[in-house]
Each structure stands twice: as structure tokens, then as C-alpha cells.
Coordinates of C-alpha atoms in Angstrom, one line a residue:
X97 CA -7.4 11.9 10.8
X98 CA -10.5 11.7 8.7
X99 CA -9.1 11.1 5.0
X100 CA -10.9 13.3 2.4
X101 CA -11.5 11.1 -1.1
X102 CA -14.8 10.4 -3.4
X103 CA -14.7 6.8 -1.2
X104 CA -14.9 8.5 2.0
X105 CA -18.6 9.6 1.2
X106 CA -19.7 6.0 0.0
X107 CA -18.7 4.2 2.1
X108 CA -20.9 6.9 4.4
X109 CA -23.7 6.5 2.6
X110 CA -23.7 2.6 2.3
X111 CA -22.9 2.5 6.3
X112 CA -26.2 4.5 6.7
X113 CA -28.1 2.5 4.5
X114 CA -27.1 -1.0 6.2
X115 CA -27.3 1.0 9.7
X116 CA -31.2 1.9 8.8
X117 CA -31.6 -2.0 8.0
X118 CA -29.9 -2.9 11.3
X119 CA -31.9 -0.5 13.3
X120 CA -35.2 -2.0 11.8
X121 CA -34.3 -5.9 12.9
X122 CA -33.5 -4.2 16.5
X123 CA -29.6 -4.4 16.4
X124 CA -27.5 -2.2 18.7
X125 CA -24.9 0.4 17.2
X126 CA -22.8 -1.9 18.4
X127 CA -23.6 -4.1 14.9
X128 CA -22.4 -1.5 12.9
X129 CA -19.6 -0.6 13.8
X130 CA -17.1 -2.8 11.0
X131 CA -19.0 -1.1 8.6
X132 CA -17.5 2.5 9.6
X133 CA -14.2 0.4 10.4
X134 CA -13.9 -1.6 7.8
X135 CA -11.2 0.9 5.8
X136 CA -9.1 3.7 6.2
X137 CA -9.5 6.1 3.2
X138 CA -6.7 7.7 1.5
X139 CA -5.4 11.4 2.2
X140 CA -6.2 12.3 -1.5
X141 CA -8.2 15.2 -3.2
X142 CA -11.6 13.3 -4.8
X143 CA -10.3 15.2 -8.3
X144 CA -6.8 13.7 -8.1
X145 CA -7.5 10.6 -10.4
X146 CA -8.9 12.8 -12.9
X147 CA -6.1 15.3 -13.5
X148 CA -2.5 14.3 -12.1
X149 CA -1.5 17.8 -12.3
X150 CA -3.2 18.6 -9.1
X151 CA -1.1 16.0 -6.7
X152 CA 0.5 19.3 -4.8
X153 CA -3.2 20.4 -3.9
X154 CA -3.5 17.7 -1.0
X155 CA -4.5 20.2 1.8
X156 CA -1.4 20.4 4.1
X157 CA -3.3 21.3 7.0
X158 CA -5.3 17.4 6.6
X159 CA -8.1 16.7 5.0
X160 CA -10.3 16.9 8.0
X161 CA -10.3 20.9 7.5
X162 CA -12.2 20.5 4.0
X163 CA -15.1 17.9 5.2
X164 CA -18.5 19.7 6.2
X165 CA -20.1 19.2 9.1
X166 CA -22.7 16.2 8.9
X167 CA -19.3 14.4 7.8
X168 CA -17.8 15.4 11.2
X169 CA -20.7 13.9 12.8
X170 CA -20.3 10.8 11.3
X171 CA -17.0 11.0 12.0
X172 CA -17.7 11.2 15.8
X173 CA -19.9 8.0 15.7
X174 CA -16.9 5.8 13.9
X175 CA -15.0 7.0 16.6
X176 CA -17.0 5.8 19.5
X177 CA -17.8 2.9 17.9
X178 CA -14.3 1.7 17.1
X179 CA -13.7 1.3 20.9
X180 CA -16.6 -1.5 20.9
X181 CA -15.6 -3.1 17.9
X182 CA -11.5 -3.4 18.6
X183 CA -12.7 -6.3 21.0
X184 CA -14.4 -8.5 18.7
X185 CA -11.7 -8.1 16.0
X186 CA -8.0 -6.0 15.6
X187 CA -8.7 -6.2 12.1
X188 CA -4.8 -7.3 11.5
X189 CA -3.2 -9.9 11.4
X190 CA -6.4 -12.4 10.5
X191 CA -5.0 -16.7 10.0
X192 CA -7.3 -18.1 7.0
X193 CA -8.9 -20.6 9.2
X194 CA -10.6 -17.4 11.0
X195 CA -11.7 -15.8 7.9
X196 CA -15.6 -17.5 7.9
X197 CA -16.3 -15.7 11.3
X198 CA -14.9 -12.2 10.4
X199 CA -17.4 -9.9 10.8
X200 CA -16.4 -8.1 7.6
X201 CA -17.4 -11.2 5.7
X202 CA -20.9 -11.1 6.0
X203 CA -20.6 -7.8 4.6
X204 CA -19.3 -8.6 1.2
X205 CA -16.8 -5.8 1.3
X206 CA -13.9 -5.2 -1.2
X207 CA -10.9 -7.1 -0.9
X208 CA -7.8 -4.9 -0.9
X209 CA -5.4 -7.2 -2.6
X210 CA -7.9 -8.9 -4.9
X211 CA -9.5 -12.1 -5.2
X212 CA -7.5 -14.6 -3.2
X213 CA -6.5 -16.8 -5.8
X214 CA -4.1 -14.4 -7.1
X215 CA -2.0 -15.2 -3.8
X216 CA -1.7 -18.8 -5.1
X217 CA -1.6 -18.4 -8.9
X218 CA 2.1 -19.3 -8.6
X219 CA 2.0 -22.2 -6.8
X220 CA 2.8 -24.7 -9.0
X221 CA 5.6 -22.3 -10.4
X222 CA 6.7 -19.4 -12.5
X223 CA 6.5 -21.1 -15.7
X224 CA 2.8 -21.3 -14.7
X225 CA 2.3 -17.8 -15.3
X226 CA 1.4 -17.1 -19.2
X227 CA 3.1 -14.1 -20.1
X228 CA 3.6 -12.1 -23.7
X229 CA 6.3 -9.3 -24.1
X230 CA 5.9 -7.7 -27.1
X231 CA 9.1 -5.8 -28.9
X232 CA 9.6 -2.8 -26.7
X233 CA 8.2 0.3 -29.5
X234 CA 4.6 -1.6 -29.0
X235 CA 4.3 -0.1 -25.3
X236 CA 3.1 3.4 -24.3
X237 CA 3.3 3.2 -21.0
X238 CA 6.4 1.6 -18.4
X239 CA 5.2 0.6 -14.7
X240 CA 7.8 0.5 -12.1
X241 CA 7.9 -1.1 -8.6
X242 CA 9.3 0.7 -5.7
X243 CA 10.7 -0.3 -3.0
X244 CA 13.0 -3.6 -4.4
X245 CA 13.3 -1.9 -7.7
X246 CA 13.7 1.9 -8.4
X247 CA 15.2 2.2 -4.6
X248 CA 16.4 -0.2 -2.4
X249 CA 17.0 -0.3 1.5
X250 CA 20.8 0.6 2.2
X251 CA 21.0 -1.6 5.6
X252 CA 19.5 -5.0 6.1
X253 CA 16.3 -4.5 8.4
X254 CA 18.2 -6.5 10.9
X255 CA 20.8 -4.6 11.4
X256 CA 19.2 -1.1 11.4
X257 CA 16.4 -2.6 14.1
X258 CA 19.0 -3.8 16.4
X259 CA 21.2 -0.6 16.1
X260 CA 18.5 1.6 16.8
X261 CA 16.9 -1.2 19.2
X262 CA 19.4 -1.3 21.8
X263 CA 18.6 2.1 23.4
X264 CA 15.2 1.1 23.9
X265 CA 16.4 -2.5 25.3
X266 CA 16.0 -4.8 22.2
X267 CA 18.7 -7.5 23.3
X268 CA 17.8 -9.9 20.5
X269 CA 21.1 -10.4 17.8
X270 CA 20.2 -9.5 14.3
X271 CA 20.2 -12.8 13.1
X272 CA 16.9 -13.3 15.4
X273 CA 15.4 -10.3 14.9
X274 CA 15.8 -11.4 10.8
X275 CA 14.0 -14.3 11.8
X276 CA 11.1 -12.8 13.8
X277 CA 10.7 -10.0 11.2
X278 CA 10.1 -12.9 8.6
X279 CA 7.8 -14.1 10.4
X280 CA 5.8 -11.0 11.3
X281 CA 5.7 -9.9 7.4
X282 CA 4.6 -13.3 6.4
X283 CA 1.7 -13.8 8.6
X284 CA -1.8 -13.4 6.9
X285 CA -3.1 -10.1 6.9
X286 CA -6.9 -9.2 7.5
X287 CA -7.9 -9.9 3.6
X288 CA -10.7 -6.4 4.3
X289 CA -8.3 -4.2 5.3
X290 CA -5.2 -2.3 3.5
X291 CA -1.7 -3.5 5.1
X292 CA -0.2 0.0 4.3
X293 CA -3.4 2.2 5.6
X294 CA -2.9 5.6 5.2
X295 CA 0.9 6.3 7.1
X296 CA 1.3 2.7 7.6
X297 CA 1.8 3.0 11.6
X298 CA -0.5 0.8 12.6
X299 CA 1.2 -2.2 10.7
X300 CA 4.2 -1.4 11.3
X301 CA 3.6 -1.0 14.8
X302 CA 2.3 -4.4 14.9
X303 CA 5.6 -5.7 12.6
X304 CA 8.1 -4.2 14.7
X305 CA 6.5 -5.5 18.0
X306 CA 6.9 -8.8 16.7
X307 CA 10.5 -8.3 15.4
X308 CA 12.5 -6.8 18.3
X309 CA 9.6 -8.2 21.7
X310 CA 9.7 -4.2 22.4
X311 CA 6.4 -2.2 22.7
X312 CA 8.1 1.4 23.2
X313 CA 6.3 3.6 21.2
X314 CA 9.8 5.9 20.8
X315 CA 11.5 2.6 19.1
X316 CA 8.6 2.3 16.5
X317 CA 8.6 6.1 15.4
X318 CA 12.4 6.5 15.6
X319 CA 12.6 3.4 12.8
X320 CA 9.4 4.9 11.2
X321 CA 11.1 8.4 11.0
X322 CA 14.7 6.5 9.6
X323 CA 13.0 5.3 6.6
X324 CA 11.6 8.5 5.7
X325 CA 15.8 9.5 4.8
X326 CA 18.2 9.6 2.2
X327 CA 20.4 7.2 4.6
X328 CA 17.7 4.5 4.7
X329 CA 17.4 4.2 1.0
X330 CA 18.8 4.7 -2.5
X331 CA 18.4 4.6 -6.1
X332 CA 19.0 0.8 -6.7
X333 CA 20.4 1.3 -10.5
X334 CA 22.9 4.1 -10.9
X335 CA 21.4 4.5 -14.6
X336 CA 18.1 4.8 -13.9
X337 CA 17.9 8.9 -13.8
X338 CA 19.7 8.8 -17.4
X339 CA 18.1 5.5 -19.5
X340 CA 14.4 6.4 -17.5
X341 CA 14.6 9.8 -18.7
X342 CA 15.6 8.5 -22.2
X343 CA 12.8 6.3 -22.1
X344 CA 10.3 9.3 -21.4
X345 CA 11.9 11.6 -24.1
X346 CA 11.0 9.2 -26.6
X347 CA 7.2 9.4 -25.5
X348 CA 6.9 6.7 -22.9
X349 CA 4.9 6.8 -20.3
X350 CA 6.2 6.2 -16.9
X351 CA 4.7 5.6 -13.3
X352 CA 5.6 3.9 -10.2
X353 CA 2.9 1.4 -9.1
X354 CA 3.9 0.6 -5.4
X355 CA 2.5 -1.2 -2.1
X356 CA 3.7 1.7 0.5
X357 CA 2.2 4.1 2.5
X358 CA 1.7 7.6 2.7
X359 CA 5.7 8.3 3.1
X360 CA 7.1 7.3 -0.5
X361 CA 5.5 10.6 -2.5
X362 CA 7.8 12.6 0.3
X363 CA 11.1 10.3 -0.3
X364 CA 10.8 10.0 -4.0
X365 CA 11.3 13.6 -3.4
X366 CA 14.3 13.2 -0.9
X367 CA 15.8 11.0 -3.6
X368 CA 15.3 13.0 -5.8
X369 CA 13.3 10.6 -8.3
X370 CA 9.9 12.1 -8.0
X371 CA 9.7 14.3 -11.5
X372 CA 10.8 11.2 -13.5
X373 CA 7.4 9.9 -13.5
X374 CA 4.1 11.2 -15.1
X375 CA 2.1 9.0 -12.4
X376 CA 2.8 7.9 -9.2
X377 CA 0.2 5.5 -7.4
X378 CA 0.6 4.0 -4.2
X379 CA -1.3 1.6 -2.7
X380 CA -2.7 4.0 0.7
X381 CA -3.4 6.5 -1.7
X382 CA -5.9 4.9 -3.6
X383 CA -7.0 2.0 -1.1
X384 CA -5.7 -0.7 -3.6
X385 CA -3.0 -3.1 -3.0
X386 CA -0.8 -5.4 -5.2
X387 CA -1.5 -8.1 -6.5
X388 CA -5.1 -6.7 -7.4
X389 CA -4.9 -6.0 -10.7
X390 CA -7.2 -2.8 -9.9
X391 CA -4.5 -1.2 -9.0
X392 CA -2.9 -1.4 -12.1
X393 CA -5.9 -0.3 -13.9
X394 CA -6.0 2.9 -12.1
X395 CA -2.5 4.0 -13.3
X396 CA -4.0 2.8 -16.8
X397 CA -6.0 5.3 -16.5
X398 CA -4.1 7.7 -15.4
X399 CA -1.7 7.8 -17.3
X400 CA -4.8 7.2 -20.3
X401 CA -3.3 4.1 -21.7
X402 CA -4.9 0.7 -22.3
X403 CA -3.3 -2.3 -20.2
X404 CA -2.0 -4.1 -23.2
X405 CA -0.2 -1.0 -23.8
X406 CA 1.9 -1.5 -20.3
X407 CA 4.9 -2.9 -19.5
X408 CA 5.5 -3.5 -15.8
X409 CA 8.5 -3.9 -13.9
X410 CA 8.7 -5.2 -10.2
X411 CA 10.5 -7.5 -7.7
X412 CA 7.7 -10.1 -6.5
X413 CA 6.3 -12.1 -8.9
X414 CA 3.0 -12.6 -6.9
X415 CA 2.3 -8.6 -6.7
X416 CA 4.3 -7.5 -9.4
X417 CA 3.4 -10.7 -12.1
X418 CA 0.4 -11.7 -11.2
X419 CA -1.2 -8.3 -10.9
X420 CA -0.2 -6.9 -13.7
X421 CA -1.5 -10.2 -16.0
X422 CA -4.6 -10.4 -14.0
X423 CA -4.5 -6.2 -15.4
X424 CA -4.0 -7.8 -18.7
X425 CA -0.3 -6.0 -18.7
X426 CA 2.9 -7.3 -20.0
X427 CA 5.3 -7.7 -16.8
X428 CA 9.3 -8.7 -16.1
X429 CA 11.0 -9.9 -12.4
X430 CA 13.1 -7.8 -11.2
X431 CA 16.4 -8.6 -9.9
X432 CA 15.9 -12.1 -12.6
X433 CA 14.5 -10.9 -16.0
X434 CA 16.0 -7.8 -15.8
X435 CA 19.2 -6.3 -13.5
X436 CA 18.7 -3.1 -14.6
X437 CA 16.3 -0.1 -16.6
X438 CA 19.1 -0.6 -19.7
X439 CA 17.6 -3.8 -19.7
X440 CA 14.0 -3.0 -20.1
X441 CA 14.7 -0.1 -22.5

């Protein structure tokens, strides 16, 4: 599905200009084709940075229905040209040492997650990390992570990919597929392209390939439907619904910043956590990913506070730290600085 957001349209327009260049130095359509590839846009309204009101406008029916119909033209040409392209590059799972001959390089496109040197900012350390927290009546605005803070799984991955595994064949005991799935979500990830892209299938397709050997389309959408439920997750703190909406009534801010795809708006609601937050932004919303500190910045301004203002609170240090200092926000680990929301209030 075409995804309908103010990006959508430049990145149209820049394709057509470096398309017209191509054209004139004889190159086939072929040449092009990364640069209608190169992202997946969001499924958002072009108006929904500017007024957070309007999230339940997002057009039910996809946003394919509201594009006119030079868009759908151009639409037609990504498609056919994606077929050409997939054999030079899957655009996934991309080792470093292959980064110089990616295609999208010579581009100069956007990085999704930021400047690579926010992945090793922490490498000689946490205590490498300068960070100020100022007392807690100098912020206007809290930031909280997702998945690994405000809700957490309720099974181990493990376990809930071999139970549902077996009827598809996965033989593999849980302590492998533990391994493998390690493995799978710690491989390098195309740096030009979004990990959680819109509904996320295509890397989770690839993640859970590599976890349980099994290529059954059934097994990927049964676990992809599972962790759309109450019974996959819950609210990690018992106490956050009480000290979060404490926090608000006193005229904080609040907004979940999160690396997740198009399901979490859907099981915030499930879980019932959805109205305790003025903001929420996620990652294949707004084609930003943790630990680039862009990310943060757009929930700044959403929420129409200045970063110094912010106090964010997340589980990784890489995306959750290092992002939000690079944002120029304050910032506390989850699960280390802070077991609970009583903590941070």
C-alpha cells in the first residue's frame, strides 16, 4: 500500500529530478529504481505533526484512496521497478563491510537511525555518556519508551515461537531458537532503510525465518497476529496508570517515543494505555528510528516543548540515551536508574 504523508511527495519529486539526470547520461530505468525503493513512507495524514488531535483521521480504507492520480502513476513505476532492483540488493540485512557498494550510498539518502556514530558512542562505557538531570519541577515534558518499559512481553520470545512453532514443524528447543533469534536481531540492518517499515512484516518475516529455519508464511502471521493481544503483553509497572496520570495532572507532558511499527497505536489501545499520553510517536509513523535524535525532536515539537525541557525514559541506553542526549534531552535507564514511574516522578 502506497503510504500517504508530506514525505511521500518529495521523495517523488527528488526521484524525478535524479530520474531526468539519469535519462540525460543514457541510464536505463533500471538506475533508478533505489531511488523509488529506497523507503517506505508512513501511513499518516501530512497534517498529523501539526495538530495531534487529528491522529483518528488516518483514512481506514488506506491511504492509497486519498492520492490523485499522477501519484498512482508513479506508484505503478516503483512497482515494476522493484522487481529489477530486489536482485541487486534486499535492502535488509546489509554487514558494514558492504556498505561502500550499496547502491543507496551514492545517493546520499537519510539515515534512519542517525549518524552511525551514535551506535558506538557507548563503547568505551556508560560513564562515557555526559548526562545532566535537573530536579524533576524543571521539565515540561516526560518521554517514555515502549516496548521494555511502559509494557513488557508476558512470554519469553523463545517460548512463544516454539509453542506456536510446532504446528508448522519448528523442531528447534527454545533454548536454540533464543540463540538464533539473538542472532537474527543483532545482525546489521541496511543503515537506508527503516527496520520497522510501515507494519513491520517484512523484518519480521526475515527475523523469524532466521529464529525457528521455517519459511511458512502461516507461522510468521500467526506470531505477527499474537503480539497484536492483551495475552502477548502487559503494563510492566502496576502503578503506572495512577503516578503517570499524577504526573500529567500536574501539567506534564507525556509521550511515548518508540522503535515499533504500525501495530503499537492499536495495542496501546488493547491495554488500555493509549489516552495517558498527549503524543504518541513511533518510529514507522514518522520514518525515524532511535537512536536518531530526530526522532526525539519531532515529539519536541509536538508536544511544543524545547528538548532541555525533556526527560526521557527508556530501556537501551544506545536508543534510549544516546538519542535523547544527541536531542539535547535529559534521559534515565530503565530497568537500572529507575524500576519504576514512582521513581521518575
Amino acid at each position: 500500500m502506497l503510504p500517504y504523508c508530506k514525505r511521500v511527495f518529495q521523495a517523488f519529486a527528488a526521484a524525478r529530478g535524479h530520474a531526468e539526470v539519469l535519462r540525460d547520461a543514457g541510464s536505463s530505468s533500471r538506475n533508478i529504481a533505489h531511488l523509488f525503493s529506497a523507503r517506505q513512507f508512513s501511513n499518516i495524514r501530512p497534517d498529523i505533526h501539526n495538530d495531534t488531535s487529528r491522529r483518528s483521521q488516518l483514512s481506514p480504507d488506506g491511504p492509497e484512496s486519498k492520492i490523485n492520480t499522477t501519484t498512482r502513476c508513479h506508484a505503478s513505476r516503483i512497482h515494476n521497478a522493484k522487481e529489477d532492483f530486489v536482485s541487486e540488493c534486499d535492502r535488509t540485512f546489509c554487514p558494514p563491510e558492504k556498505v561502500e557498494h550499496c547502491p543507496f550510498l551514492q545517493l546520499g539518502l537519510r539515515q534512519p537511525r542517525g549518524d552511525e556514530s551514535l551506535a558506538h558512542r557507548l563503547d568505551n562505557g556508560l560513564h562515557s555518556l555526559k548526562r545532566t538531570l535537573k530536579c524533576p519541577g524543571s521539565y515540561q515534558a516526560l518521554f517514555v519508551d515502549a516496548a521494555g518499559t511502559l509494557i513488557e512481553a508476558s512470554q519469553s520470545t523463545q517460548q512463544v515461537y516454539r509453542e506456536i512453532g510446532l504446528k508448522y514443524g519448528v523442531k528447534l528447543s527454545e533454548d536454540e531458537i533464543a540463540d538464533k533469534y539473538k542472532a537474527a536481531y543483532g545482525h546489521p540492518w541496511c543503515r537506508f532503510r527503516m527496520r520497522y517499515e510501515a507494519d513491520g512484516r517484512l523484518y519480521w518475516q526475515r527475523i523469524v525465518q532466521e529464529a525457528t529455519g521455517c519459511k511458512d508464511p502461516g507461522l510468521l502471521e500467526d506470531l505477527y497476529q499474537y503480539y497484536t493481544t492483551d495475552k502477548a503483553w502487559h503494563i510492566g509497572d502496576p502503578d503506572a496508570e495512577k503516578v503517570l496520570k499524577a504526573i500529567r495532572n500536574a501539567g506534564i507532558k507525556l509521550a511515548v517515543v518508540s522503535n515499533f511499527d504500525t501495530r503499537l497505536r492499536p495495542l496501546m489501545k488493547v491495554l488500555s494505555c493509549y489516552d495517558w499520553f498527549d503524543s504518541i510517536v513511533v518510529s514507522a509513523e514518522v520514518g525515524l528510528e532511535k537512536p536518531n535524535p530526530e526522532i526525539f525532536l519531532t515529539a519536541c515539537k509536538e508536544l511544543c516543548v524545547k528538548p532541555e525541557q525533556v526527560l526521557h525514559v527508556g530501556d537501551d541506553k544506545t536508543n534510549d540515551l544516546v538519542g535523547a542526549s544527541a536531542a539535547g534531552c535529559d534521559s534515565l535507564l530503565w530497568g537500572v536508574e529507575v524500576a519504576n514511574f514512582t521513581e521518575v516522578d
